[in-house]
Short mmCIF file of C-alpha atoms (C1' of nucleotides) in Angstrom, two decimals:
data_model
loop_
_atom_site.label_atom_id
_atom_site.label_comp_id
_atom_site.label_asym_id
_atom_site.label_seq_id
_atom_site.Cartn_x
_atom_site.Cartn_y
_atom_site.Cartn_z
CA MET H 1 1.50 49.98 -7.62
CA LEU H 2 4.27 49.11 -10.05
CA CYS H 3 2.22 50.36 -13.00
CA GLU H 4 1.97 53.71 -11.32
CA SER H 5 5.79 53.75 -11.07
CA LEU H 6 5.90 53.63 -7.31
CA SER H 7 8.88 51.75 -5.89
CA PRO H 8 8.00 49.13 -3.35
CA SER H 9 9.47 49.68 0.08
CA PRO H 10 10.79 46.84 2.26
CA VAL H 11 7.34 46.90 3.87
CA SER H 12 5.65 46.29 0.52
CA TYR H 13 8.00 43.40 -0.14
CA ALA H 14 7.34 41.88 3.27
CA CYS H 15 3.59 42.01 2.62
CA ILE H 16 3.92 40.53 -0.86
CA LEU H 17 6.18 37.71 0.34
CA LYS H 18 3.62 36.91 3.00
CA ALA H 19 0.96 36.71 0.30
CA CYS H 20 3.19 34.41 -1.81
CA GLY H 21 3.57 32.16 1.22
CA SER H 22 -0.12 31.81 1.96
CA LEU H 23 -1.14 31.49 -1.70
CA GLY H 24 1.58 28.94 -2.39
CA ASP H 25 2.96 31.09 -5.22
CA LEU H 26 6.59 30.03 -5.20
CA ASN H 27 7.29 31.48 -8.65
CA LYS H 28 6.28 34.99 -7.68
CA GLY H 29 8.25 34.72 -4.45
CA GLU H 30 11.37 33.55 -6.27
CA GLN H 31 10.95 36.37 -8.76
CA ILE H 32 10.94 38.98 -6.01
CA HIS H 33 13.99 37.31 -4.47
CA ALA H 34 15.86 37.28 -7.78
CA GLN H 35 14.96 40.80 -8.98
CA ASN H 36 16.32 42.58 -5.95
CA ASN H 37 19.72 43.32 -4.56
CA GLN H 38 20.58 40.39 -2.32
CA SER H 39 21.80 42.66 0.44
CA LEU H 40 18.16 43.68 0.87
CA PHE H 41 17.44 40.18 2.19
CA GLN H 42 20.67 39.65 4.10
CA LYS H 43 20.82 42.61 6.44
CA GLY H 44 17.31 43.59 7.41
CA LYS H 45 16.00 40.86 9.65
CA MET H 46 12.35 41.51 8.97
CA LEU H 47 12.57 41.10 5.22
CA ALA H 48 15.02 38.22 5.43
CA ASN H 49 12.68 36.37 7.73
CA ALA H 50 9.71 37.12 5.47
CA LEU H 51 11.64 35.55 2.58
CA LEU H 52 12.62 32.56 4.70
CA ASP H 53 8.99 32.10 5.71
CA MET H 54 7.83 32.32 2.10
CA TYR H 55 10.15 29.47 1.07
CA ILE H 56 9.14 27.35 4.06
CA LYS H 57 5.42 27.82 3.42
CA ASN H 58 6.01 26.68 -0.16
CA GLY H 59 7.87 23.59 0.99
CA ALA H 60 11.10 24.77 -0.68
CA LEU H 61 13.47 23.43 1.97
CA ASP H 62 16.74 23.81 0.08
CA GLU H 63 16.05 27.44 -0.78
CA ALA H 64 14.99 28.14 2.80
CA GLN H 65 18.21 26.60 4.09
CA GLU H 66 20.22 28.70 1.62
CA VAL H 67 18.52 31.94 2.71
CA PHE H 68 19.16 30.98 6.32
CA ASP H 69 22.83 30.19 5.64
CA ASN H 70 23.35 33.53 3.88
CA LEU H 71 21.74 35.58 6.65
CA LEU H 72 24.19 37.95 8.26
CA ASN H 73 22.21 38.54 11.44
CA ARG H 74 20.08 35.66 12.57
CA ASP H 75 17.66 36.58 15.31
CA VAL H 76 15.44 34.34 17.39
CA ALA H 77 12.71 34.50 14.69
CA SER H 78 15.10 33.29 11.95
CA TRP H 79 16.17 30.35 14.10
CA THR H 80 12.62 29.52 15.11
CA LEU H 81 11.49 29.58 11.49
CA ILE H 82 14.12 27.11 10.34
CA ILE H 83 13.63 24.87 13.40
CA GLY H 84 9.89 24.84 12.80
CA CYS H 85 10.50 24.03 9.15
CA TYR H 86 12.48 20.87 9.92
CA ALA H 87 10.11 19.88 12.74
CA GLN H 88 7.20 20.07 10.32
CA GLU H 89 8.99 18.10 7.65
CA ARG H 90 9.49 15.26 10.11
CA GLN H 91 13.21 15.88 10.22
CA GLY H 92 13.13 16.09 13.99
CA GLU H 93 16.82 15.34 14.54
CA GLU H 94 17.82 18.25 12.32
CA ALA H 95 15.41 20.57 14.17
CA VAL H 96 16.78 19.53 17.56
CA THR H 97 20.38 20.05 16.39
CA LEU H 98 19.50 23.56 15.19
CA PHE H 99 17.78 24.31 18.51
CA GLU H 100 21.00 23.41 20.32
CA ARG H 101 23.18 25.34 17.86
CA MET H 102 21.02 28.41 18.31
CA GLN H 103 21.69 28.43 22.04
CA CYS H 104 25.41 27.82 21.49
CA GLU H 105 25.42 30.96 19.38
CA GLY H 106 23.96 32.93 22.26
CA ILE H 107 20.36 33.25 21.04
CA CYS H 108 17.86 32.63 23.79
CA PRO H 109 14.78 30.63 22.75
CA ASN H 110 11.38 32.22 23.34
CA SER H 111 7.92 30.64 23.63
CA LEU H 112 7.64 30.12 19.91
CA SER H 113 11.03 28.38 19.74
CA PHE H 114 9.84 25.97 22.42
CA VAL H 115 6.65 25.33 20.50
CA ALA H 116 8.71 24.50 17.39
CA VAL H 117 11.16 22.21 19.16
CA LEU H 118 8.36 20.43 21.04
CA ARG H 119 6.96 19.35 17.71
CA ALA H 120 10.36 17.87 16.83
CA TYR H 121 10.59 16.17 20.22
CA GLY H 122 7.18 14.63 19.67
CA ASN H 123 8.07 13.35 16.21
CA THR H 124 11.35 11.83 17.43
CA LYS H 125 9.70 10.48 20.59
CA ALA H 126 12.19 12.34 22.77
CA SER H 127 10.10 11.98 25.94
CA GLU H 128 12.95 13.01 28.28
CA CYS H 129 13.33 16.31 26.45
CA ILE H 130 9.58 16.95 26.60
CA LEU H 131 9.57 16.35 30.35
CA ALA H 132 12.54 18.73 30.67
CA VAL H 133 10.72 21.51 28.78
CA HIS H 134 7.64 20.87 30.88
CA SER H 135 9.51 21.25 34.16
CA GLN H 136 11.30 24.33 32.78
CA VAL H 137 8.06 26.17 31.99
CA HIS H 138 6.22 24.82 35.02
CA GLY H 139 5.52 27.50 37.62
CA GLU H 140 6.25 30.33 35.24
CA PRO H 141 3.36 32.78 35.06
CA LEU H 142 0.94 31.56 32.41
CA TYR H 143 0.43 34.31 29.88
CA LYS H 144 -2.42 33.84 27.50
CA LYS H 145 -0.12 33.16 24.54
CA ASP H 146 1.57 30.38 26.46
CA ILE H 147 -1.49 28.23 26.00
CA MET H 148 0.34 27.34 22.81
CA ILE H 149 3.21 25.85 24.79
CA SER H 150 0.74 23.85 26.86
CA ASN H 151 -0.99 22.62 23.73
CA ALA H 152 2.34 21.76 22.11
CA LEU H 153 3.28 19.86 25.28
CA ILE H 154 0.03 17.86 25.28
CA ASN H 155 0.57 17.06 21.64
CA ALA H 156 4.19 16.01 22.17
CA TYR H 157 3.25 13.78 25.13
CA MET H 158 0.60 12.08 23.02
CA LYS H 159 3.08 11.50 20.19
CA CYS H 160 5.19 9.58 22.74
CA SER H 161 2.09 7.73 24.02
CA LEU H 162 2.50 9.41 27.43
CA VAL H 163 -1.29 9.57 27.67
CA SER H 164 -1.60 10.17 31.41
CA LYS H 165 0.95 13.03 31.32
CA ALA H 166 -1.04 14.63 28.49
CA LEU H 167 -4.35 14.27 30.33
CA GLU H 168 -2.89 15.57 33.60
CA LEU H 169 -1.62 18.70 31.86
CA PHE H 170 -4.93 19.15 30.02
CA ASN H 171 -6.88 18.92 33.28
CA ASP H 172 -4.56 21.43 34.96
CA LEU H 173 -4.98 24.06 32.25
CA ALA H 174 -6.48 27.28 33.63
CA ILE H 175 -7.62 28.28 30.15
CA LYS H 176 -8.42 25.80 27.40
CA ASP H 177 -9.05 26.69 23.78
CA SER H 178 -10.32 24.52 20.96
CA VAL H 179 -6.76 23.51 20.05
CA SER H 180 -6.30 22.09 23.57
CA TRP H 181 -9.34 19.86 22.98
CA ASN H 182 -8.21 18.98 19.47
CA VAL H 183 -4.70 17.89 20.47
CA LEU H 184 -6.13 15.73 23.24
CA ILE H 185 -8.72 14.10 20.95
CA SER H 186 -6.16 13.72 18.17
CA GLY H 187 -3.74 12.07 20.59
CA TYR H 188 -6.31 9.56 21.78
CA ALA H 189 -7.25 8.71 18.20
CA GLN H 190 -3.60 8.29 17.22
CA VAL H 191 -2.66 5.99 20.07
CA GLY H 192 -5.74 3.92 19.30
CA HIS H 193 -7.80 4.95 22.36
CA SER H 194 -10.74 5.68 20.09
CA GLU H 195 -13.48 5.41 22.72
CA GLU H 196 -11.77 8.12 24.78
CA ALA H 197 -11.42 10.28 21.66
CA LEU H 198 -15.19 10.12 21.14
CA SER H 199 -15.92 10.77 24.84
CA PHE H 200 -13.75 13.88 24.85
CA TYR H 201 -15.47 15.03 21.68
CA GLU H 202 -18.79 14.90 23.59
CA LEU H 203 -17.19 16.74 26.53
CA MET H 204 -15.77 19.35 24.19
CA GLU H 205 -19.25 20.17 22.91
CA THR H 206 -20.62 20.22 26.47
CA ALA H 207 -17.87 22.71 27.34
CA GLY H 208 -19.22 24.97 24.60
CA PHE H 209 -16.63 24.44 21.86
CA SER H 210 -17.81 23.71 18.33
CA PRO H 211 -15.96 21.08 16.33
CA ASP H 212 -13.77 22.50 13.57
CA PRO H 213 -12.06 20.70 10.64
CA PHE H 214 -9.29 19.51 12.98
CA THR H 215 -11.81 18.03 15.40
CA TYR H 216 -13.66 16.28 12.60
CA ALA H 217 -10.47 14.80 11.19
CA CYS H 218 -9.70 13.30 14.61
CA ILE H 219 -13.11 11.88 15.37
CA CYS H 220 -13.43 10.47 11.86
CA LYS H 221 -10.18 8.64 12.52
CA ALA H 222 -11.49 7.39 15.89
CA CYS H 223 -14.72 6.18 14.29
CA ALA H 224 -12.79 4.50 11.51
CA ASN H 225 -10.70 2.67 14.12
CA LEU H 226 -13.86 1.49 15.85
CA CYS H 227 -15.86 0.78 12.68
CA ALA H 228 -18.69 2.44 14.58
CA VAL H 229 -21.40 2.66 11.93
CA TYR H 230 -23.99 4.49 14.05
CA GLN H 231 -21.50 7.17 15.10
CA CYS H 232 -20.31 7.45 11.50
CA GLN H 233 -23.82 8.41 10.47
CA GLN H 234 -24.02 11.02 13.25
CA ILE H 235 -20.72 12.61 12.27
CA PHE H 236 -21.64 12.47 8.61
CA THR H 237 -24.82 14.43 9.41
CA ASN H 238 -22.95 16.96 11.55
CA ILE H 239 -20.36 17.62 8.88
CA VAL H 240 -23.03 18.17 6.23
CA ASN H 241 -25.06 20.44 8.57
CA ASP H 242 -22.01 22.52 9.45
CA GLY H 243 -21.49 23.13 5.75
CA LEU H 244 -17.92 21.88 6.11
CA PHE H 245 -18.53 19.18 3.55
CA GLN H 246 -18.69 21.82 0.84
CA ARG H 247 -16.01 24.11 2.21
CA ASP H 248 -13.16 22.10 3.58
CA ILE H 249 -11.43 19.38 1.60
CA VAL H 250 -9.61 17.92 4.61
CA THR H 251 -12.93 17.39 6.36
CA SER H 252 -14.49 15.78 3.31
CA ASN H 253 -11.46 13.54 2.86
CA SER H 254 -11.61 12.53 6.52
CA LEU H 255 -15.27 11.68 6.07
CA LEU H 256 -14.52 9.72 2.91
CA ASP H 257 -11.77 7.77 4.65
CA MET H 258 -14.01 7.02 7.63
CA LEU H 259 -16.83 5.69 5.44
CA SER H 260 -14.38 3.63 3.38
CA LYS H 261 -12.74 2.07 6.42
CA CYS H 262 -16.14 1.25 7.96
CA SER H 263 -17.13 -0.69 4.83
CA MET H 264 -19.71 1.94 3.90
CA LEU H 265 -18.43 1.93 0.34
CA LYS H 266 -21.65 2.94 -1.33
CA GLU H 267 -21.89 6.01 0.92
CA ALA H 268 -18.21 6.74 0.37
CA HIS H 269 -18.64 6.72 -3.39
CA GLU H 270 -21.68 9.00 -3.10
CA VAL H 271 -19.72 11.45 -0.95
CA PHE H 272 -16.91 11.30 -3.49
CA ASP H 273 -19.30 12.07 -6.37
CA ARG H 274 -20.75 15.04 -4.48
CA LEU H 275 -17.39 16.63 -3.58
CA PRO H 276 -17.11 20.16 -4.96
CA SER H 277 -13.39 19.60 -5.49
CA ARG H 278 -11.15 16.55 -5.24
CA ASP H 279 -7.49 16.08 -4.62
CA ILE H 280 -5.15 13.09 -4.74
CA ILE H 281 -6.09 12.20 -1.16
CA SER H 282 -9.79 11.97 -2.08
CA TRP H 283 -8.94 9.52 -4.88
CA ASN H 284 -6.54 7.54 -2.74
CA SER H 285 -9.05 7.20 0.10
CA LEU H 286 -11.70 5.81 -2.22
CA ILE H 287 -9.29 3.43 -3.96
CA ALA H 288 -7.89 2.25 -0.62
CA GLY H 289 -11.43 1.68 0.66
CA TYR H 290 -12.20 -0.62 -2.26
CA ALA H 291 -8.87 -2.43 -1.98
CA GLN H 292 -9.14 -2.91 1.79
CA HIS H 293 -12.56 -4.48 1.48
CA GLU H 294 -11.49 -6.70 -1.38
CA HIS H 295 -13.47 -4.90 -4.08
CA PHE H 296 -10.38 -5.13 -6.24
CA ALA H 297 -12.02 -4.59 -9.62
CA GLU H 298 -13.63 -1.35 -8.37
CA ALA H 299 -10.27 -0.25 -6.99
CA LEU H 300 -8.69 -0.68 -10.42
CA THR H 301 -11.61 1.04 -12.17
CA CYS H 302 -11.21 4.08 -9.89
CA PHE H 303 -7.48 4.01 -10.59
CA GLU H 304 -8.21 4.35 -14.32
CA GLN H 305 -10.77 7.11 -13.72
CA MET H 306 -8.32 8.99 -11.55
CA GLN H 307 -5.78 9.03 -14.36
CA ASP H 308 -8.47 10.06 -16.85
CA ASP H 309 -9.14 12.96 -14.50
CA ASN H 310 -5.44 13.94 -14.86
CA PHE H 311 -4.27 12.98 -11.40
CA ALA H 312 -0.86 11.33 -11.36
CA PRO H 313 -0.76 8.33 -9.01
CA ASP H 314 1.55 8.53 -6.02
CA ALA H 315 2.96 6.03 -3.51
CA PHE H 316 -0.38 5.74 -1.67
CA THR H 317 -2.25 4.96 -4.88
CA PHE H 318 0.30 2.36 -5.92
CA ALA H 319 0.13 0.61 -2.56
CA SER H 320 -3.60 -0.03 -3.03
CA VAL H 321 -3.54 -1.00 -6.69
CA VAL H 322 -0.54 -3.30 -6.35
CA ARG H 323 -2.45 -5.21 -3.71
CA ALA H 324 -5.56 -5.26 -5.91
CA CYS H 325 -3.61 -6.69 -8.86
CA GLY H 326 -2.00 -9.35 -6.69
CA ASP H 327 -5.27 -10.54 -5.22
CA LEU H 328 -7.04 -10.44 -8.60
CA GLY H 329 -4.20 -12.35 -10.24
CA ALA H 330 -4.02 -9.50 -12.77
CA SER H 331 -0.42 -10.06 -13.73
CA SER H 332 -0.22 -7.96 -16.88
CA LYS H 333 -1.93 -5.00 -15.18
CA GLY H 334 0.45 -5.51 -12.26
CA GLN H 335 3.46 -5.35 -14.54
CA GLU H 336 2.07 -2.24 -16.20
CA ILE H 337 1.75 -0.60 -12.79
CA HIS H 338 5.29 -1.66 -11.93
CA VAL H 339 6.50 0.25 -15.02
CA ASP H 340 4.55 3.34 -13.84
CA MET H 341 6.07 3.07 -10.39
CA VAL H 342 9.54 3.12 -11.91
CA LYS H 343 8.52 6.04 -14.14
CA TYR H 344 7.29 8.13 -11.21
CA GLY H 345 10.30 7.19 -9.09
CA SER H 346 8.04 5.91 -6.31
CA LEU H 347 10.13 2.79 -5.75
CA GLU H 348 13.34 4.58 -4.90
CA THR H 349 11.91 6.39 -1.94
CA ASP H 350 9.40 3.97 -0.56
CA MET H 351 10.19 0.65 1.10
CA VAL H 352 6.55 -0.27 1.63
CA LEU H 353 5.92 -0.20 -2.12
CA GLY H 354 8.92 -2.34 -2.98
CA THR H 355 7.79 -4.96 -0.52
CA ALA H 356 4.20 -4.81 -1.83
CA LEU H 357 5.58 -5.42 -5.32
CA VAL H 358 7.68 -8.41 -4.16
CA HIS H 359 4.53 -9.76 -2.56
CA MET H 360 2.50 -9.16 -5.74
CA TYR H 361 4.96 -11.00 -7.99
CA ALA H 362 5.22 -13.80 -5.44
CA THR H 363 1.41 -14.14 -5.57
CA PHE H 364 1.60 -14.49 -9.35
CA GLY H 365 4.30 -17.12 -8.93
CA MET H 366 6.62 -14.81 -10.92
CA LEU H 367 9.56 -15.41 -8.65
CA GLY H 368 12.25 -14.16 -11.03
CA GLU H 369 10.52 -10.76 -11.01
CA ALA H 370 9.99 -10.90 -7.25
CA GLN H 371 13.69 -11.63 -6.72
CA ASP H 372 14.64 -8.86 -9.14
CA VAL H 373 12.54 -6.22 -7.33
CA PHE H 374 13.90 -7.47 -4.01
CA ASP H 375 17.51 -7.16 -5.22
CA LYS H 376 16.91 -3.60 -6.40
CA LEU H 377 15.36 -2.35 -3.13
CA PRO H 378 17.31 0.51 -1.51
CA PHE H 379 17.80 -1.84 1.43
CA GLN H 380 16.33 -5.17 2.38
CA ASP H 381 14.48 -5.39 5.65
CA SER H 382 12.72 -8.17 7.48
CA THR H 383 9.36 -7.47 5.79
CA SER H 384 10.76 -7.74 2.27
CA PHE H 385 12.76 -10.87 3.17
CA ASN H 386 9.57 -12.43 4.51
CA ALA H 387 7.62 -11.51 1.38
CA LEU H 388 10.24 -13.20 -0.80
CA LEU H 389 10.49 -16.31 1.36
CA THR H 390 6.69 -16.63 1.36
CA GLY H 391 6.76 -16.44 -2.45
CA TYR H 392 9.27 -19.26 -2.75
CA ALA H 393 7.44 -21.34 -0.15
CA GLN H 394 4.06 -20.92 -1.82
CA SER H 395 5.51 -21.99 -5.16
CA GLY H 396 7.17 -25.01 -3.55
CA LYS H 397 10.70 -23.89 -4.52
CA ILE H 398 12.39 -25.86 -1.80
CA GLU H 399 15.99 -25.18 -2.76
CA PHE H 400 15.38 -21.41 -2.77
CA VAL H 401 13.57 -21.61 0.56
CA ILE H 402 16.49 -23.44 2.12
CA GLU H 403 19.02 -20.99 0.70
CA LEU H 404 17.03 -17.94 1.77
CA PHE H 405 16.30 -19.38 5.18
CA SER H 406 20.02 -19.77 5.85
CA LYS H 407 20.33 -16.02 5.18
CA PHE H 408 17.65 -15.38 7.81
CA ILE H 409 19.81 -17.21 10.33
CA GLU H 410 23.07 -15.67 9.11
CA TYR H 411 21.86 -12.05 9.10
CA ASN H 412 19.62 -12.49 12.13
CA ILE H 413 16.52 -11.42 10.18
CA LYS H 414 13.32 -11.56 12.15
CA LEU H 415 11.10 -14.28 10.74
CA ASP H 416 7.43 -13.59 10.55
CA SER H 417 5.05 -16.06 12.14
CA ALA H 418 2.93 -16.20 8.95
CA THR H 419 6.02 -16.84 6.80
CA PHE H 420 6.93 -19.77 9.03
CA SER H 421 3.43 -21.21 8.47
CA ASN H 422 3.87 -20.80 4.73
CA VAL H 423 7.14 -22.72 4.77
CA LEU H 424 5.63 -25.49 6.89
CA ASN H 425 2.71 -25.69 4.48
CA MET H 426 5.19 -26.06 1.65
CA TYR H 427 6.69 -29.06 3.44
CA ILE H 428 3.20 -30.47 4.01
CA HIS H 429 2.50 -30.32 0.29
CA THR H 430 5.85 -31.74 -0.75
CA GLY H 431 5.80 -34.43 1.93
CA LEU H 432 9.48 -33.99 2.82
CA LEU H 433 9.07 -35.09 6.40
CA GLU H 434 12.73 -35.21 7.41
CA ASP H 435 13.52 -31.79 5.98
CA ALA H 436 10.46 -30.40 7.70
CA GLN H 437 11.52 -31.83 11.05
CA LEU H 438 14.97 -30.32 10.65
CA TYR H 439 13.42 -26.96 9.78
CA PHE H 440 11.09 -27.12 12.77
CA LYS H 441 14.02 -27.95 15.04
CA THR H 442 15.88 -24.84 13.82
CA MET H 443 12.76 -22.80 14.40
CA VAL H 444 12.55 -23.98 18.00
CA GLU H 445 16.22 -23.18 18.53
CA VAL H 446 16.31 -19.76 16.85
CA PHE H 447 12.81 -18.29 16.77
CA ILE H 448 11.04 -19.97 19.69
CA THR H 449 9.14 -16.82 20.68
CA LEU H 450 7.18 -16.67 17.46
CA LEU H 451 5.94 -20.26 17.49
CA THR H 452 2.15 -20.46 17.63
CA ILE H 453 -0.34 -23.30 17.92
CA ASP H 454 -0.77 -23.23 14.13
CA HIS H 455 2.86 -24.23 13.68
CA PHE H 456 2.47 -27.24 15.97
CA ASN H 457 -0.73 -28.15 14.13
CA CYS H 458 1.27 -28.06 10.88
CA LEU H 459 3.88 -30.39 12.36
CA ALA H 460 1.18 -32.81 13.55
CA ASP H 461 -0.41 -32.59 10.10
CA LEU H 462 2.94 -33.49 8.52
CA PHE H 463 3.27 -36.64 10.61
CA GLY H 464 -0.40 -37.51 10.07
CA ARG H 465 -0.08 -37.22 6.29
CA ALA H 466 3.03 -39.40 6.39
CA GLY H 467 0.89 -42.01 8.16
CA ASP H 468 2.64 -41.67 11.50
CA VAL H 469 -0.42 -40.92 13.64
CA GLU H 470 1.42 -41.88 16.85
CA LYS H 471 4.00 -39.11 16.31
CA ALA H 472 1.22 -36.70 15.35
CA ALA H 473 -0.59 -37.55 18.59
CA LEU H 474 2.61 -36.92 20.53
CA VAL H 475 2.98 -33.44 18.98
CA ILE H 476 -0.59 -32.56 20.01
CA LYS H 477 -0.11 -33.94 23.52
CA GLU H 478 3.19 -32.25 24.19
CA MET H 479 2.89 -28.88 22.46
CA PRO H 480 3.01 -25.87 24.80
CA PHE H 481 -0.53 -24.79 23.84
CA HIS H 482 -4.03 -26.04 24.57
CA SER H 483 -5.03 -28.04 21.52
CA ASN H 484 -7.77 -26.40 19.47
CA PHE H 485 -10.52 -27.71 17.25
CA ALA H 486 -8.40 -27.35 14.10
CA ALA H 487 -5.75 -29.63 15.62
CA TRP H 488 -8.24 -32.38 16.43
CA ILE H 489 -10.11 -32.26 13.15
CA THR H 490 -6.88 -32.46 11.11
CA PHE H 491 -5.67 -35.29 13.28
CA LEU H 492 -9.01 -37.09 12.94
CA GLY H 493 -8.60 -36.85 9.16
CA ALA H 494 -5.21 -38.53 9.46
CA CYS H 495 -6.76 -41.27 11.62
CA GLN H 496 -9.38 -41.81 8.96
CA ASN H 497 -6.70 -42.32 6.33
CA CYS H 498 -4.85 -44.80 8.56
CA ARG H 499 -8.10 -46.36 9.84
CA HIS H 500 -6.86 -45.89 13.38
CA ALA H 501 -10.03 -46.25 15.45
CA LYS H 502 -8.47 -45.86 18.90
CA LEU H 503 -6.67 -42.59 18.26
CA GLY H 504 -9.59 -41.49 16.10
CA ARG H 505 -11.98 -41.95 19.00
CA TRP H 506 -9.60 -39.98 21.25
CA ALA H 507 -9.53 -37.10 18.75
CA PHE H 508 -13.30 -37.24 18.22
CA GLU H 509 -13.96 -36.97 21.96
CA ASN H 510 -11.59 -34.04 22.34
CA ALA H 511 -13.07 -32.30 19.30
CA SER H 512 -16.60 -32.82 20.66
CA GLU H 513 -15.59 -31.30 23.97
CA LEU H 514 -14.58 -28.11 22.18
CA THR H 515 -17.44 -27.97 19.70
CA GLU H 516 -20.55 -30.04 20.12
CA LYS H 517 -22.43 -31.46 17.18
CA ASP H 518 -19.84 -30.66 14.55
CA ALA H 519 -20.81 -32.42 11.34
CA ALA H 520 -17.24 -32.82 10.06
CA ALA H 521 -16.08 -34.61 13.22
CA HIS H 522 -19.03 -37.01 13.10
CA VAL H 523 -18.52 -37.74 9.41
CA LEU H 524 -14.82 -38.47 9.90
CA MET H 525 -15.47 -40.71 12.89
CA SER H 526 -18.25 -42.63 11.17
CA ASN H 527 -15.99 -43.03 8.12
CA ILE H 528 -13.38 -44.64 10.34
CA TYR H 529 -15.90 -47.11 11.79
CA ALA H 530 -17.38 -47.81 8.37
CA ALA H 531 -13.95 -48.49 6.88
CA ILE H 532 -13.08 -50.86 9.69
CA SER H 533 -16.35 -52.84 9.41
CA THR H 534 -15.89 -53.13 5.63
CA TYR H 535 -12.40 -54.41 6.36
CA HIS H 536 -13.90 -57.07 8.67
CA MET H 537 -16.62 -58.02 6.23
CA THR H 538 -14.21 -58.52 3.36
CA GLY H 539 -12.46 -61.01 5.64
CA ALA H 540 -9.17 -59.22 5.87
CA GLY H 541 -9.50 -59.07 9.63
CA LEU H 542 -7.82 -56.70 12.03
"C1'" DT T 1 5.48 45.42 8.57
"C1'" DA T 2 8.99 38.77 10.06
"C1'" DA T 3 8.20 33.37 13.49
"C1'" DG T 4 3.65 29.83 16.53
"C1'" DG T 5 0.20 24.90 18.73
"C1'" DT T 6 -4.19 20.79 16.31
"C1'" DA T 7 -6.18 17.54 10.83
"C1'" DC T 8 -7.06 13.71 5.83
"C1'" DA T 9 -4.70 8.63 2.02
"C1'" DG T 10 -1.00 2.79 1.67
#
DNA sequence: TAAGGTACAG
């Protein structure tokens, strides 16, 4: 058109901007924006909104906000576009604020505005607001397009785990479309009601709706939650038969993730090899699958291959490989990856990664590095504090443990049950009985709710190792849990060391009540008797 | 010839 010297009209521009939005061609869109008189985009609502939409579809939030701010006449579409933009970007609070501002400025929201704000309400778990919208639209005549509001409502309810409200609305729908089924199934999968997700998938097919990529993503997630191998195979077959495996990357990634999570790693790798195209999510799913099932070397091999294939690792990749390095004890590779994480800026934006790194260095016993990463975190939360404390405890750095623990008390940081076990185990290995008792006493006073039977078993173990089997017995008798096999077998070991036949017999009988014919219990008990008879025979007497 | 609901990775 331009070659033939025709000047584009506002209509041409609107069409071209729409194309830039759906193709993801931000450069072309920016070019059109820059080459024209800015008044073109400020006055006419249609073209201004087309430009706004182009920036939003390209994920250019700042530019979208700027276009919106410079608009002279904002109509309901302009407001809805920017509200939808923030709702989609998980900036729900911002979206809700804009929704309120829009009404203050005298613009009345329409169906589409409600759909946009419902997404924000769902993401921010604003259940009261969702209920308010629901009662507002309730009883209004249901036009066909308003099925979108119903679907958005079901989705928002599910995001707040209001499962029965979502189901009630779904059942009351006069007309359902495939999105209605998808949001319901997706909701069940997200709240962890995976069986229901699969049941509604069956019902959906019975009702005559074919699964689409959205449906497959949801049921793959449900199957992954359940580790349902048989159903995995069924879905795998369906996806291949539908031809979606070749056509839709989200579906193939969902499939890949499902197979990985269900330990079907061989199948996952085959699917990966057969993919017509791959993206970063395909790589991350495969790497995560290997890391989650402790195939750490394979995880790291894939990580190398991914980079050879010119994919830059992101926060998801790092999370898997950091764990793999830690568990493999691959400290130099781990440090290399740390450098990459700094290079890509992943650490500044992601708390999970920082904590994973603290944990990795703690596993290597490189506590200086662990402390350094911890100190540089954007903020320290309970998870990162626990990772650091565990590191010090596992390395037996008592003075650091004591110092850090006092910070837990001072700043009211929630102590993790597993961290507490690690600290107790440190005391077991250092044999500092008095310090351990003091620590346990503080635990009872400050963190009583997280005490488990394992912690009491640790305390009994401490006394047993110190040779005080009477105190150990008292802990077992008086702890607020039913003693388990682990408690008795540890205690029996302590009785063996002290050659305490009476308490040993007591432990043996209790252990036998819980588990019959356990070899370890019999060996320990017979050792006690053998030791005592040797003692008699050597004339030492009892 | 402007806006819309559902989906995949730590």
